[in-house]
Tab-separated table of C-alpha atoms and ligand atoms in Angstrom:
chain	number	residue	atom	x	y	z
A	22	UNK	CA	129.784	-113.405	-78.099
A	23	UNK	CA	129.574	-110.781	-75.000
A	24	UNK	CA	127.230	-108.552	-74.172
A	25	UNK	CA	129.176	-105.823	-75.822
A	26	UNK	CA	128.170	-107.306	-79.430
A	27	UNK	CA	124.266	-107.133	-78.194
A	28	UNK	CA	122.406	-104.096	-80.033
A	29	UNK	CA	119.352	-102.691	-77.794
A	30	UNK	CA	116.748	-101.186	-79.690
A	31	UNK	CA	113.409	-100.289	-79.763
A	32	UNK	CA	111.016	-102.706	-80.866
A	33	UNK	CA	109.663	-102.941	-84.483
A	34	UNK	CA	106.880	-104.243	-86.256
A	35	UNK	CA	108.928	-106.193	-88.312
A	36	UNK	CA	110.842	-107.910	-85.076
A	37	UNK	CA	107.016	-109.814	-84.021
A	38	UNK	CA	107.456	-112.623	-85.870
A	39	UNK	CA	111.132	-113.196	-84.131
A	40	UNK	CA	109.948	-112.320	-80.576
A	41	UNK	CA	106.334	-114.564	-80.902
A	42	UNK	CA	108.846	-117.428	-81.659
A	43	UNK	CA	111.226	-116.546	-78.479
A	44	UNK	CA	108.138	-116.212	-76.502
A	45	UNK	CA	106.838	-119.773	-77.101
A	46	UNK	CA	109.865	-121.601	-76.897
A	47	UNK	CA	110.978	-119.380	-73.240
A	48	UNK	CA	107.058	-119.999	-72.052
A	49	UNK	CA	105.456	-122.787	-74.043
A	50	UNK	CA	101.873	-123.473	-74.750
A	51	UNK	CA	101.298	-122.766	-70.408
A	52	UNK	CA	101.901	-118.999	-71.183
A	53	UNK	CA	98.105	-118.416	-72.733
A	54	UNK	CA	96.736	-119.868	-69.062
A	55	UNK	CA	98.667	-116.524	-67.313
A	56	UNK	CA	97.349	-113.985	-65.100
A	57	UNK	CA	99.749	-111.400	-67.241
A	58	UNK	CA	98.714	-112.659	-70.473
A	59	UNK	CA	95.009	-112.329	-69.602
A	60	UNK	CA	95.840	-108.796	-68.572
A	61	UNK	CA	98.071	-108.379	-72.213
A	62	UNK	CA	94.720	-109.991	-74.033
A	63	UNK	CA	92.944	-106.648	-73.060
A	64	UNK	CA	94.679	-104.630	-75.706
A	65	UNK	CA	98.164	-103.953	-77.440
A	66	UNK	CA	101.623	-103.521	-75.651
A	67	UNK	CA	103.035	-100.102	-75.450
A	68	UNK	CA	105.408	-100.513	-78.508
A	69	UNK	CA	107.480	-97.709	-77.920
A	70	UNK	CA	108.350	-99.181	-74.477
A	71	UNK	CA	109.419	-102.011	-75.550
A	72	UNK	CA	112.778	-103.277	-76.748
A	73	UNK	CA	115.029	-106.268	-78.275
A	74	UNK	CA	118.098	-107.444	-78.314
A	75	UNK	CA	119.923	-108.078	-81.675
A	76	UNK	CA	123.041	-110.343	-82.460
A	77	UNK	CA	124.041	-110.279	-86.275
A	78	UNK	CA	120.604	-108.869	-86.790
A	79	UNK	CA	118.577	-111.039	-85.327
A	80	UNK	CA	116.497	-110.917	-82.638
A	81	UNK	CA	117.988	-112.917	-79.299
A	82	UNK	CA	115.849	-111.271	-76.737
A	83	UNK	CA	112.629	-109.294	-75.865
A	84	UNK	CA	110.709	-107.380	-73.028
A	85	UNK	CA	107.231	-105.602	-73.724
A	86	UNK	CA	105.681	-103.022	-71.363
A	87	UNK	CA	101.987	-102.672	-71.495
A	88	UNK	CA	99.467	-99.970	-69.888
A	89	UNK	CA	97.585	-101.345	-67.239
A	90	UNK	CA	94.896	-99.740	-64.617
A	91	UNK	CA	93.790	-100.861	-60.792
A	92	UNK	CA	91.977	-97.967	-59.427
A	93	UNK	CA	93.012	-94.784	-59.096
A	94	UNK	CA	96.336	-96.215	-60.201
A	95	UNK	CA	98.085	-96.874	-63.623
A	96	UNK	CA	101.363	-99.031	-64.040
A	97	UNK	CA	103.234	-100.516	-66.668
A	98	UNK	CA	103.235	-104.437	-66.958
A	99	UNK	CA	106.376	-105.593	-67.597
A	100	UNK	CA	106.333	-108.867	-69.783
A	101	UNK	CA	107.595	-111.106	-71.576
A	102	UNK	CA	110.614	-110.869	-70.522
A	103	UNK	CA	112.292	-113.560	-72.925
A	104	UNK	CA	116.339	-114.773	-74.332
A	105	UNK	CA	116.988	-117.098	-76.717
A	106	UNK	CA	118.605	-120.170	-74.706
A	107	UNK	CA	122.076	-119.594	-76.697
A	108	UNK	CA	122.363	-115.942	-75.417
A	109	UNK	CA	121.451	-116.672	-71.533
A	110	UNK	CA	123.971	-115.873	-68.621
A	111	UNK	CA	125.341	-112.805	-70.634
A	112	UNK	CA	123.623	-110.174	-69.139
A	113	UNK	CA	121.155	-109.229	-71.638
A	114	UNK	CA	117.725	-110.029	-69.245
A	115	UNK	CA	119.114	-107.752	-66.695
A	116	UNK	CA	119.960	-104.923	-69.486
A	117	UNK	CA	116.128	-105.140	-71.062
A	118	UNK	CA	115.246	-104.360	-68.131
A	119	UNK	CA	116.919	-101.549	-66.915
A	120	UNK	CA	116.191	-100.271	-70.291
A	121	UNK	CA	112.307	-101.087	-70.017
A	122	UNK	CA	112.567	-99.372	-66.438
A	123	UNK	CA	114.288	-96.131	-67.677
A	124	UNK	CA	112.075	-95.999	-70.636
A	125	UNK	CA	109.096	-96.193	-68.140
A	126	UNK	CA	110.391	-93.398	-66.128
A	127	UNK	CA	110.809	-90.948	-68.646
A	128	UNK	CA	107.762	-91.372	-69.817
A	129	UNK	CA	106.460	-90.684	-66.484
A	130	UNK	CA	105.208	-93.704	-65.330
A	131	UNK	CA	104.965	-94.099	-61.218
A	132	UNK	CA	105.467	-97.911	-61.165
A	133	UNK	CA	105.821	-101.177	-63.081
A	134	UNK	CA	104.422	-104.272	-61.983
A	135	UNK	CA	104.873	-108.009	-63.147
A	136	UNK	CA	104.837	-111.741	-61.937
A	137	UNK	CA	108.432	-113.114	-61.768
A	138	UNK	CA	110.933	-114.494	-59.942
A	139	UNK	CA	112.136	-112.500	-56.916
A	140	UNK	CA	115.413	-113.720	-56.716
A	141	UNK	CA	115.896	-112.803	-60.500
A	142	UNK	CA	113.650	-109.378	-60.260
A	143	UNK	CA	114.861	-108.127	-56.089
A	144	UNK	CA	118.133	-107.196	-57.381
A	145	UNK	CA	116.710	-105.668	-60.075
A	146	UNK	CA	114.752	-103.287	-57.573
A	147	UNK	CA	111.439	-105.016	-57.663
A	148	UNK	CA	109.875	-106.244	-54.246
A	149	UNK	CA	106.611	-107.856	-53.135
A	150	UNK	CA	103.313	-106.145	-54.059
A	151	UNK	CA	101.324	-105.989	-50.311
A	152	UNK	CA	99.235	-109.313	-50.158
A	153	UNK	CA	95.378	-108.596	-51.161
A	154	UNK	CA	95.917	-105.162	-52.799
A	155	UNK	CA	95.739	-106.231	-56.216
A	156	UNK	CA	93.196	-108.627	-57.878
A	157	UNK	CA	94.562	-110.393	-61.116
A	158	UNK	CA	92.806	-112.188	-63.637
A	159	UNK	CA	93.863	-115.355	-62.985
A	160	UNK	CA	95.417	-116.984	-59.929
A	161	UNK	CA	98.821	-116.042	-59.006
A	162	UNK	CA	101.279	-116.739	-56.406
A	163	UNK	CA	101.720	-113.690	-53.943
A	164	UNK	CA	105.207	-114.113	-53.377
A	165	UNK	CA	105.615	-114.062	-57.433
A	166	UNK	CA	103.562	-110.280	-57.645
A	167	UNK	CA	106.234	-107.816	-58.232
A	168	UNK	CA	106.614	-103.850	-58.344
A	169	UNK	CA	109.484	-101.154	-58.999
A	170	UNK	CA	108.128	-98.090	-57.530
A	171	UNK	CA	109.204	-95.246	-59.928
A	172	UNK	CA	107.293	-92.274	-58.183
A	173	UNK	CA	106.770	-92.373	-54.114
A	174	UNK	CA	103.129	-93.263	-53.806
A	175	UNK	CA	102.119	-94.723	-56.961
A	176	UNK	CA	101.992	-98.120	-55.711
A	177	UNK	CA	99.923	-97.511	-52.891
A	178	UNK	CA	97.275	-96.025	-55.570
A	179	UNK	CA	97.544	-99.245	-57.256
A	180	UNK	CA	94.141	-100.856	-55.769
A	181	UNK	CA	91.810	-104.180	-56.539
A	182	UNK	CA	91.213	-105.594	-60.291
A	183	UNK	CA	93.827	-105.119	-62.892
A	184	UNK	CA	92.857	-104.853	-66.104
A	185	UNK	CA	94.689	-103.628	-69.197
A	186	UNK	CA	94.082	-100.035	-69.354
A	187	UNK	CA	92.326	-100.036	-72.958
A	188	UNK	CA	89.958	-102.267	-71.492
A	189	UNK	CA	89.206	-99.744	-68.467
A	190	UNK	CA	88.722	-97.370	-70.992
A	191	UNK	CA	86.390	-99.226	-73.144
A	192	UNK	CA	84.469	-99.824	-70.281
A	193	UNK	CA	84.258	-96.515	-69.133
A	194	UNK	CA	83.022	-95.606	-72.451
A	195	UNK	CA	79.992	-98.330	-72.561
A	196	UNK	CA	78.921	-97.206	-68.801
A	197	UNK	CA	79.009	-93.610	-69.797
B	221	COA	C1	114.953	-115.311	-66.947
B	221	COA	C2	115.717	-114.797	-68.165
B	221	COA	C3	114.940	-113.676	-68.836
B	221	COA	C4	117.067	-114.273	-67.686
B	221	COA	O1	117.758	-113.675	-68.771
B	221	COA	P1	119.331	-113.863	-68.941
B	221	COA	O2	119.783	-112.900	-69.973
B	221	COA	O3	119.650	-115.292	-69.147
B	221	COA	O4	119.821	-113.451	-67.485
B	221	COA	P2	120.981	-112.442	-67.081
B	221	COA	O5	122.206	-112.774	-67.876
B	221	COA	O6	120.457	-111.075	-67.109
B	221	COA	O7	121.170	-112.857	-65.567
B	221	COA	C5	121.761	-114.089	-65.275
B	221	COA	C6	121.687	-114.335	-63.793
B	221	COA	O8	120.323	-114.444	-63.389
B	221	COA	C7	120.119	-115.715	-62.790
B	221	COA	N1	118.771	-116.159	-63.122
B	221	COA	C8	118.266	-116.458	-64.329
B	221	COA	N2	116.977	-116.829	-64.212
B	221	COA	C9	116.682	-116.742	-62.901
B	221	COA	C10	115.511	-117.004	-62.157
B	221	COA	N3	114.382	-117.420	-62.730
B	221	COA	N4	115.569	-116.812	-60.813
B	221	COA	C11	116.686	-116.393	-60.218
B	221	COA	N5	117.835	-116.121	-60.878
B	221	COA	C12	117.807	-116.310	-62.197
B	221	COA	C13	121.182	-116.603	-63.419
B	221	COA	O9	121.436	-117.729	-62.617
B	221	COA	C14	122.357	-115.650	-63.438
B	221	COA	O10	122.900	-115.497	-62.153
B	221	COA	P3	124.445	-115.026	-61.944
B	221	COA	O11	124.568	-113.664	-62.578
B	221	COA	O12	124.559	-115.007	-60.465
B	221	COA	O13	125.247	-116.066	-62.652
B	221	COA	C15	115.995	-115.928	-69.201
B	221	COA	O14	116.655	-116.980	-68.542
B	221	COA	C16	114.754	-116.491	-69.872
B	221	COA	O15	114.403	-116.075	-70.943
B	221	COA	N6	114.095	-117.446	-69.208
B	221	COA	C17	112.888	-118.052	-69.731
B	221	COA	C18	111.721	-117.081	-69.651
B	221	COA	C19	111.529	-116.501	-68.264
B	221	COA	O16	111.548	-117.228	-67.272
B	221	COA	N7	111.321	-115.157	-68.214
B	221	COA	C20	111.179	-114.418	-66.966
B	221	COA	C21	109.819	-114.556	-66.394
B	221	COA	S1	108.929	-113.061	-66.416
């Protein structure tokens, strides 16, 4: 199997069941506990910015992109990023993502934020979010806050609590 026998597509409804399975076997039980998935809880991923890879139609990897607010700011989270154990080492992580990142940028996004590893993400274009400018939900390692900067200046409007951007909204509305 190479790469070149690896569909990218879109994500689907009916591709959930597939990608909740990848999910807990890549993360395990630990995943709920996350600052990202606290953030996720607040409302639904962006489903048309999100995408999966298919072998022999079935899905082998994921990555989800969901709205999120801190400040003045709005970002895309980018997460789970998930592949089956069979289909690691081919390239397909690295391909989601460029595909989640173009997909963010035509839709106009400024930046897309997530917690990963920065030896797997730097390459990628993601570096360290400034220490203390964002508050997550739960504790999370500085060094492990990451951000692709898709518009000059949208990072720097990226300011205190994160919170999914429904939430924000709902918020917004009770205050009002
Ligand atoms: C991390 C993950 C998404 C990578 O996907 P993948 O398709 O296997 O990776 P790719 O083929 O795109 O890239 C492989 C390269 O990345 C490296 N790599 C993989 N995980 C890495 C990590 N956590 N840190 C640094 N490098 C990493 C591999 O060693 C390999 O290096 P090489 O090209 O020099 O040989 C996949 O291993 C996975 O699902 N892991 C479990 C879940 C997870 O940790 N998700 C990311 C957290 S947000």
């Amino acid at each position: 199997m190479s790469l070149a026998d690896v569909t990218f597509l879109p994500e689907d409804p009916a591709h959930d069941h597939e990608i909740d399975d990848i999910n807990a076997d890549a993360f395990g039980p630990g995943r709920f506990a996350k600052a990202a998935y606290k953030i996720r809880e607040g409302g639904p991923h962006e489903r048309g910015l999100s995408f999966v890879a298919l072998h022999e139609g079935r899905v082998v990897a994921s990555v989800r992109l969901t709205r999120l607010v801190a400040g003045e700011g709005e970002a895309l989270l980018l997460g789970p990023l998930a592949v089956r154990p069979a289909y690691k080492n081919r390239g397909i992580g690295k391909k989601l993502v460029h595909i989640a990142l173009d997909a963010a940028r035509e839709a106009g996004s400024g930046v897309v934020i997530l917690v990963g590893d920065e030896p797997y993400y730097g390459p990628l274009g993601f570096k360290r979010v400034p220490n203390g400018q964002l508050a997550m939900p739960r504790p999370v390692d500085p060094n492990r806050l990451l951000a692709s900067e898709l518009k000059e200046g949208a990072l720097a409007e990226l300011q205190g609590e994160v919170m999914h951007a429904a939430l924000a909204r709902k918020s917004a509305v009770e205050t009002a």
